């Protein structure tokens, strides 16, 4: 598929068929993820791959409120045969930038204008979403509710120094209801690009 087609066709898919996804495709999705840019080549990300029915069910039990999953959104998402949870690690960045070629030996987090550990992990997620499109699959990125993070960490043994930034469902698309948010319309390039100076 042409790259421009991948970009245009990427959208969040919230309804899946239950057909399994070829494990080799999941391998490619994750191989592409680790090609994302990262500050100082810190690569402070980790991905929890859940691609068995048992593990996917464990995810939904741990990451969603009890009694949840009966609405149309949840039912469609839960049919996805693959869930990948993306996590960032701040420590990896503070350690990397304390090395001699960077020299921030004080490990002061205030040196960072924004938390690049989250940003870089988000870029890795975008590569996963684009790879899913290129493979003819659907995918959706979504957050784990804060009140469920402890249960998720406990269920899957996630280290304290790794922060789940969200999960990605992957699977074969089923008939999907378009998000009502799309009625807002996509902002035009000229509405968001400021050439040489902010303003008219």
PDB file of C-alpha atoms in Angstrom:
ATOM      1  CA  UNK A   1       0.000   0.000   0.000  1.00  0.00           C
ATOM      2  CA  UNK A   2       1.264   3.501  -0.770  1.00  0.00           C
ATOM      3  CA  UNK A   3       2.267   5.421   2.346  1.00  0.00           C
ATOM      4  CA  UNK A   4      -0.173   8.240   1.564  1.00  0.00           C
ATOM      5  CA  UNK A   5      -2.970   5.644   1.454  1.00  0.00           C
ATOM      6  CA  UNK A   6      -1.911   4.263   4.838  1.00  0.00           C
ATOM      7  CA  UNK A   7      -2.093   7.773   6.327  1.00  0.00           C
ATOM      8  CA  UNK A   8      -5.505   8.514   4.820  1.00  0.00           C
ATOM      9  CA  UNK A   9      -7.027   5.151   5.737  1.00  0.00           C
ATOM     10  CA  UNK A  10      -5.830   5.099   9.336  1.00  0.00           C
ATOM     11  CA  UNK A  11      -8.696   5.462  11.761  1.00  0.00           C
ATOM     12  CA  UNK A  12      -9.668   3.991  15.119  1.00  0.00           C
ATOM     13  CA  UNK A  13     -11.543   0.741  14.551  1.00  0.00           C
ATOM     14  CA  UNK A  14     -13.876  -0.235  17.392  1.00  0.00           C
ATOM     15  CA  UNK A  15     -15.509  -3.382  16.045  1.00  0.00           C
ATOM     16  CA  UNK A  16     -13.737  -6.586  15.026  1.00  0.00           C
ATOM     17  CA  UNK A  17     -14.348 -10.052  13.715  1.00  0.00           C
ATOM     18  CA  UNK A  18     -13.044 -12.821  15.954  1.00  0.00           C
ATOM     19  CA  UNK A  19     -10.789 -14.319  13.249  1.00  0.00           C
ATOM     20  CA  UNK A  20      -7.231 -14.768  14.539  1.00  0.00           C
ATOM     21  CA  UNK A  21      -4.447 -12.486  13.351  1.00  0.00           C
ATOM     22  CA  UNK A  22      -1.386 -14.129  11.807  1.00  0.00           C
ATOM     23  CA  UNK A  23       1.347 -14.035  14.507  1.00  0.00           C
ATOM     24  CA  UNK A  24       3.856 -12.974  11.836  1.00  0.00           C
ATOM     25  CA  UNK A  25       1.786  -9.828  11.260  1.00  0.00           C
ATOM     26  CA  UNK A  26       1.853  -9.038  14.984  1.00  0.00           C
ATOM     27  CA  UNK A  27       5.626  -9.546  14.847  1.00  0.00           C
ATOM     28  CA  UNK A  28       5.853  -6.951  12.043  1.00  0.00           C
ATOM     29  CA  UNK A  29       3.671  -4.490  13.942  1.00  0.00           C
ATOM     30  CA  UNK A  30       6.035  -4.650  16.908  1.00  0.00           C
ATOM     31  CA  UNK A  31       9.180  -4.669  14.750  1.00  0.00           C
ATOM     32  CA  UNK A  32       8.004  -1.419  13.163  1.00  0.00           C
ATOM     33  CA  UNK A  33       7.194   0.073  16.581  1.00  0.00           C
ATOM     34  CA  UNK A  34      10.806  -0.130  17.710  1.00  0.00           C
ATOM     35  CA  UNK A  35      11.850   1.975  14.715  1.00  0.00           C
ATOM     36  CA  UNK A  36      10.181   5.031  16.243  1.00  0.00           C
ATOM     37  CA  UNK A  37      12.475   7.945  17.081  1.00  0.00           C
ATOM     38  CA  UNK A  38      13.555   8.399  20.679  1.00  0.00           C
ATOM     39  CA  UNK A  39      15.522  11.147  22.412  1.00  0.00           C
ATOM     40  CA  UNK A  40      19.150  10.117  22.782  1.00  0.00           C
ATOM     41  CA  UNK A  41      18.152   6.751  21.302  1.00  0.00           C
ATOM     42  CA  UNK A  42      16.923   5.982  24.822  1.00  0.00           C
ATOM     43  CA  UNK A  43      14.218   3.622  23.526  1.00  0.00           C
ATOM     44  CA  UNK A  44      12.429   3.807  26.858  1.00  0.00           C
ATOM     45  CA  UNK A  45       9.406   1.814  25.812  1.00  0.00           C
ATOM     46  CA  UNK A  46       8.048  -1.667  26.402  1.00  0.00           C
ATOM     47  CA  UNK A  47       5.112  -3.520  24.867  1.00  0.00           C
ATOM     48  CA  UNK A  48       2.964  -6.186  26.477  1.00  0.00           C
ATOM     49  CA  UNK A  49       1.742  -8.500  23.700  1.00  0.00           C
ATOM     50  CA  UNK A  50      -1.511 -10.296  24.482  1.00  0.00           C
ATOM     51  CA  UNK A  51      -2.540 -12.572  21.630  1.00  0.00           C
ATOM     52  CA  UNK A  52      -4.213 -15.584  23.186  1.00  0.00           C
ATOM     53  CA  UNK A  53      -7.901 -15.635  24.135  1.00  0.00           C
ATOM     54  CA  UNK A  54      -6.952 -16.228  27.769  1.00  0.00           C
ATOM     55  CA  UNK A  55      -4.540 -13.287  27.947  1.00  0.00           C
ATOM     56  CA  UNK A  56      -6.901 -10.940  26.115  1.00  0.00           C
ATOM     57  CA  UNK A  57      -9.702 -11.878  28.532  1.00  0.00           C
ATOM     58  CA  UNK A  58      -7.356 -11.242  31.473  1.00  0.00           C
ATOM     59  CA  UNK A  59      -6.636  -7.793  30.071  1.00  0.00           C
ATOM     60  CA  UNK A  60     -10.295  -6.811  29.829  1.00  0.00           C
ATOM     61  CA  UNK A  61     -11.014  -8.131  33.321  1.00  0.00           C
ATOM     62  CA  UNK A  62      -8.092  -6.221  34.828  1.00  0.00           C
ATOM     63  CA  UNK A  63      -8.335  -3.011  32.788  1.00  0.00           C
ATOM     64  CA  UNK A  64     -12.074  -2.328  32.837  1.00  0.00           C
ATOM     65  CA  UNK A  65     -14.568  -1.811  35.669  1.00  0.00           C
ATOM     66  CA  UNK A  66     -16.388  -4.888  36.914  1.00  0.00           C
ATOM     67  CA  UNK A  67     -19.697  -5.294  35.149  1.00  0.00           C
ATOM     68  CA  UNK A  68     -18.385  -3.371  32.137  1.00  0.00           C
ATOM     69  CA  UNK A  69     -18.278  -4.611  28.600  1.00  0.00           C
ATOM     70  CA  UNK A  70     -21.967  -4.797  27.799  1.00  0.00           C
ATOM     71  CA  UNK A  71     -22.215  -1.612  25.713  1.00  0.00           C
ATOM     72  CA  UNK A  72     -21.711  -1.704  21.937  1.00  0.00           C
ATOM     73  CA  UNK A  73     -18.245  -0.071  22.117  1.00  0.00           C
ATOM     74  CA  UNK A  74     -16.926  -2.578  24.629  1.00  0.00           C
ATOM     75  CA  UNK A  75     -18.483  -5.569  22.896  1.00  0.00           C
ATOM     76  CA  UNK A  76     -16.885  -4.633  19.563  1.00  0.00           C
ATOM     77  CA  UNK A  77     -13.487  -3.910  21.106  1.00  0.00           C
ATOM     78  CA  UNK A  78     -13.442  -7.122  23.136  1.00  0.00           C
ATOM     79  CA  UNK A  79     -13.710  -9.189  19.953  1.00  0.00           C
ATOM     80  CA  UNK A  80     -10.229  -8.057  18.874  1.00  0.00           C
ATOM     81  CA  UNK A  81      -7.917 -11.097  19.095  1.00  0.00           C
ATOM     82  CA  UNK A  82      -4.822  -9.010  19.909  1.00  0.00           C
ATOM     83  CA  UNK A  83      -4.168  -6.321  22.515  1.00  0.00           C
ATOM     84  CA  UNK A  84      -0.790  -4.594  22.796  1.00  0.00           C
ATOM     85  CA  UNK A  85      -0.189  -2.371  25.826  1.00  0.00           C
ATOM     86  CA  UNK A  86       2.429   0.342  25.292  1.00  0.00           C
ATOM     87  CA  UNK A  87       4.457   1.504  28.269  1.00  0.00           C
ATOM     88  CA  UNK A  88       7.009   4.251  28.756  1.00  0.00           C
ATOM     89  CA  UNK A  89       9.960   4.278  31.132  1.00  0.00           C
ATOM     90  CA  UNK A  90      11.156   7.648  32.421  1.00  0.00           C
ATOM     91  CA  UNK A  91      14.144   6.036  34.131  1.00  0.00           C
ATOM     92  CA  UNK A  92      15.567   4.950  30.756  1.00  0.00           C
ATOM     93  CA  UNK A  93      15.723   8.602  29.666  1.00  0.00           C
ATOM     94  CA  UNK A  94      17.150   9.946  32.921  1.00  0.00           C
ATOM     95  CA  UNK A  95      19.779   7.185  32.878  1.00  0.00           C
ATOM     96  CA  UNK A  96      20.644   7.781  29.218  1.00  0.00           C
ATOM     97  CA  UNK A  97      21.065  11.532  29.654  1.00  0.00           C
ATOM     98  CA  UNK A  98      23.307  11.013  32.686  1.00  0.00           C
ATOM     99  CA  UNK A  99      25.803   9.181  30.448  1.00  0.00           C
ATOM    100  CA  UNK A 100      29.069  10.974  29.527  1.00  0.00           C
ATOM    101  CA  UNK A 101      28.019  12.008  26.006  1.00  0.00           C
ATOM    102  CA  UNK A 102      24.954  13.802  27.417  1.00  0.00           C
ATOM    103  CA  UNK A 103      26.272  14.839  30.812  1.00  0.00           C
ATOM    104  CA  UNK A 104      23.093  15.557  32.778  1.00  0.00           C
ATOM    105  CA  UNK A 105      24.459  13.669  35.753  1.00  0.00           C
ATOM    106  CA  UNK A 106      22.027  15.342  38.155  1.00  0.00           C
ATOM    107  CA  UNK A 107      19.173  13.436  36.467  1.00  0.00           C
ATOM    108  CA  UNK A 108      17.021  16.528  36.949  1.00  0.00           C
ATOM    109  CA  UNK A 109      13.659  15.913  35.319  1.00  0.00           C
ATOM    110  CA  UNK A 110      13.098  19.666  34.956  1.00  0.00           C
ATOM    111  CA  UNK A 111      15.665  19.675  32.124  1.00  0.00           C
ATOM    112  CA  UNK A 112      13.000  18.050  29.954  1.00  0.00           C
ATOM    113  CA  UNK A 113      10.573  20.598  28.463  1.00  0.00           C
ATOM    114  CA  UNK A 114       8.053  17.778  27.938  1.00  0.00           C
ATOM    115  CA  UNK A 115       8.086  14.077  28.970  1.00  0.00           C
ATOM    116  CA  UNK A 116       9.753  12.590  25.901  1.00  0.00           C
ATOM    117  CA  UNK A 117       9.367   9.075  27.335  1.00  0.00           C
ATOM    118  CA  UNK A 118       5.604   9.380  26.760  1.00  0.00           C
ATOM    119  CA  UNK A 119       5.965  11.177  23.418  1.00  0.00           C
ATOM    120  CA  UNK A 120       8.395   8.637  21.964  1.00  0.00           C
ATOM    121  CA  UNK A 121       6.205   5.737  23.090  1.00  0.00           C
ATOM    122  CA  UNK A 122       3.249   7.477  21.441  1.00  0.00           C
ATOM    123  CA  UNK A 123       5.223   7.664  18.180  1.00  0.00           C
ATOM    124  CA  UNK A 124       5.885   3.937  18.447  1.00  0.00           C
ATOM    125  CA  UNK A 125       2.129   3.410  18.840  1.00  0.00           C
ATOM    126  CA  UNK A 126       1.453   5.429  15.689  1.00  0.00           C
ATOM    127  CA  UNK A 127       3.799   3.148  13.752  1.00  0.00           C
ATOM    128  CA  UNK A 128       1.814   0.180  15.072  1.00  0.00           C
ATOM    129  CA  UNK A 129      -1.457   1.759  13.937  1.00  0.00           C
ATOM    130  CA  UNK A 130      -0.046   2.492  10.486  1.00  0.00           C
ATOM    131  CA  UNK A 131       1.402  -0.999  10.132  1.00  0.00           C
ATOM    132  CA  UNK A 132      -1.989  -2.498  10.981  1.00  0.00           C
ATOM    133  CA  UNK A 133      -3.531  -0.483   8.126  1.00  0.00           C
ATOM    134  CA  UNK A 134      -0.763  -1.564   5.759  1.00  0.00           C
ATOM    135  CA  UNK A 135      -1.484  -5.188   6.690  1.00  0.00           C
ATOM    136  CA  UNK A 136      -5.203  -4.761   5.931  1.00  0.00           C
ATOM    137  CA  UNK A 137      -6.194  -4.823   9.606  1.00  0.00           C
ATOM    138  CA  UNK A 138      -7.971  -2.466  11.973  1.00  0.00           C
ATOM    139  CA  UNK A 139      -6.569  -1.053  15.198  1.00  0.00           C
ATOM    140  CA  UNK A 140      -7.610   1.305  17.980  1.00  0.00           C
ATOM    141  CA  UNK A 141      -5.551   3.123  20.619  1.00  0.00           C
ATOM    142  CA  UNK A 142      -7.257   3.781  23.944  1.00  0.00           C
ATOM    143  CA  UNK A 143      -6.373   4.481  27.543  1.00  0.00           C
ATOM    144  CA  UNK A 144      -6.638   2.294  30.606  1.00  0.00           C
ATOM    145  CA  UNK A 145      -8.768   4.038  33.263  1.00  0.00           C
ATOM    146  CA  UNK A 146      -6.534   5.363  36.067  1.00  0.00           C
ATOM    147  CA  UNK A 147      -8.517   3.498  38.700  1.00  0.00           C
ATOM    148  CA  UNK A 148      -7.733   0.200  36.904  1.00  0.00           C
ATOM    149  CA  UNK A 149      -3.980   0.687  36.543  1.00  0.00           C
ATOM    150  CA  UNK A 150      -3.106  -1.063  39.820  1.00  0.00           C
ATOM    151  CA  UNK A 151      -5.198  -4.090  38.855  1.00  0.00           C
ATOM    152  CA  UNK A 152      -3.606  -4.147  35.399  1.00  0.00           C
ATOM    153  CA  UNK A 153      -0.079  -3.892  36.820  1.00  0.00           C
ATOM    154  CA  UNK A 154      -0.763  -6.636  39.341  1.00  0.00           C
ATOM    155  CA  UNK A 155      -2.327  -9.001  36.799  1.00  0.00           C
ATOM    156  CA  UNK A 156       0.576  -8.755  34.363  1.00  0.00           C
ATOM    157  CA  UNK A 157       3.521  -8.064  36.675  1.00  0.00           C
ATOM    158  CA  UNK A 158       4.285  -4.636  35.189  1.00  0.00           C
ATOM    159  CA  UNK A 159       7.277  -2.974  36.932  1.00  0.00           C
ATOM    160  CA  UNK A 160       6.616   0.219  38.872  1.00  0.00           C
ATOM    161  CA  UNK A 161       8.972   2.223  36.644  1.00  0.00           C
ATOM    162  CA  UNK A 162       6.898   1.531  33.515  1.00  0.00           C
ATOM    163  CA  UNK A 163       3.834   3.676  32.825  1.00  0.00           C
ATOM    164  CA  UNK A 164       1.078   2.276  30.611  1.00  0.00           C
ATOM    165  CA  UNK A 165       0.243   5.068  28.167  1.00  0.00           C
ATOM    166  CA  UNK A 166      -2.510   3.048  26.495  1.00  0.00           C
ATOM    167  CA  UNK A 167      -3.481  -0.125  24.688  1.00  0.00           C
ATOM    168  CA  UNK A 168      -3.945  -1.016  21.028  1.00  0.00           C
ATOM    169  CA  UNK A 169      -6.524  -3.528  19.844  1.00  0.00           C
ATOM    170  CA  UNK A 170      -5.667  -5.237  16.551  1.00  0.00           C
ATOM    171  CA  UNK A 171      -7.872  -7.419  14.405  1.00  0.00           C
ATOM    172  CA  UNK A 172      -9.903  -7.872  11.253  1.00  0.00           C
ATOM    173  CA  UNK A 173     -12.413  -5.062  10.828  1.00  0.00           C
ATOM    174  CA  UNK A 174     -16.122  -5.720  11.218  1.00  0.00           C
ATOM    175  CA  UNK A 175     -18.891  -3.305  10.291  1.00  0.00           C
ATOM    176  CA  UNK A 176     -18.127  -0.299  12.425  1.00  0.00           C
ATOM    177  CA  UNK A 177     -20.110   2.685  13.641  1.00  0.00           C
ATOM    178  CA  UNK A 178     -18.318   5.907  12.845  1.00  0.00           C
ATOM    179  CA  UNK A 179     -17.462   7.989  15.888  1.00  0.00           C
ATOM    180  CA  UNK A 180     -19.914  10.867  16.431  1.00  0.00           C
ATOM    181  CA  UNK A 181     -16.846  13.041  17.061  1.00  0.00           C
ATOM    182  CA  UNK A 182     -16.082  12.921  13.323  1.00  0.00           C
ATOM    183  CA  UNK A 183     -18.997  15.294  12.769  1.00  0.00           C
ATOM    184  CA  UNK A 184     -16.636  18.003  14.013  1.00  0.00           C
ATOM    185  CA  UNK A 185     -14.775  17.671  10.728  1.00  0.00           C
ATOM    186  CA  UNK A 186     -11.051  17.592  10.143  1.00  0.00           C
ATOM    187  CA  UNK A 187      -9.313  20.927  10.608  1.00  0.00           C
ATOM    188  CA  UNK A 188      -7.857  22.294   7.394  1.00  0.00           C
ATOM    189  CA  UNK A 189      -4.099  22.565   7.030  1.00  0.00           C
ATOM    190  CA  UNK A 190      -4.398  26.353   6.691  1.00  0.00           C
ATOM    191  CA  UNK A 191      -6.222  26.475  10.043  1.00  0.00           C
ATOM    192  CA  UNK A 192      -3.355  24.885  11.926  1.00  0.00           C
ATOM    193  CA  UNK A 193      -0.196  25.864  10.013  1.00  0.00           C
ATOM    194  CA  UNK A 194       1.248  29.301  10.749  1.00  0.00           C
ATOM    195  CA  UNK A 195       3.782  30.399   8.154  1.00  0.00           C
ATOM    196  CA  UNK A 196       6.597  32.557   9.477  1.00  0.00           C
ATOM    197  CA  UNK A 197       4.459  34.178  12.181  1.00  0.00           C
ATOM    198  CA  UNK A 198       1.455  33.238  14.316  1.00  0.00           C
ATOM    199  CA  UNK A 199      -1.675  34.951  13.095  1.00  0.00           C
ATOM    200  CA  UNK A 200      -3.164  36.290   9.877  1.00  0.00           C
TER     201      UNK A 200
END
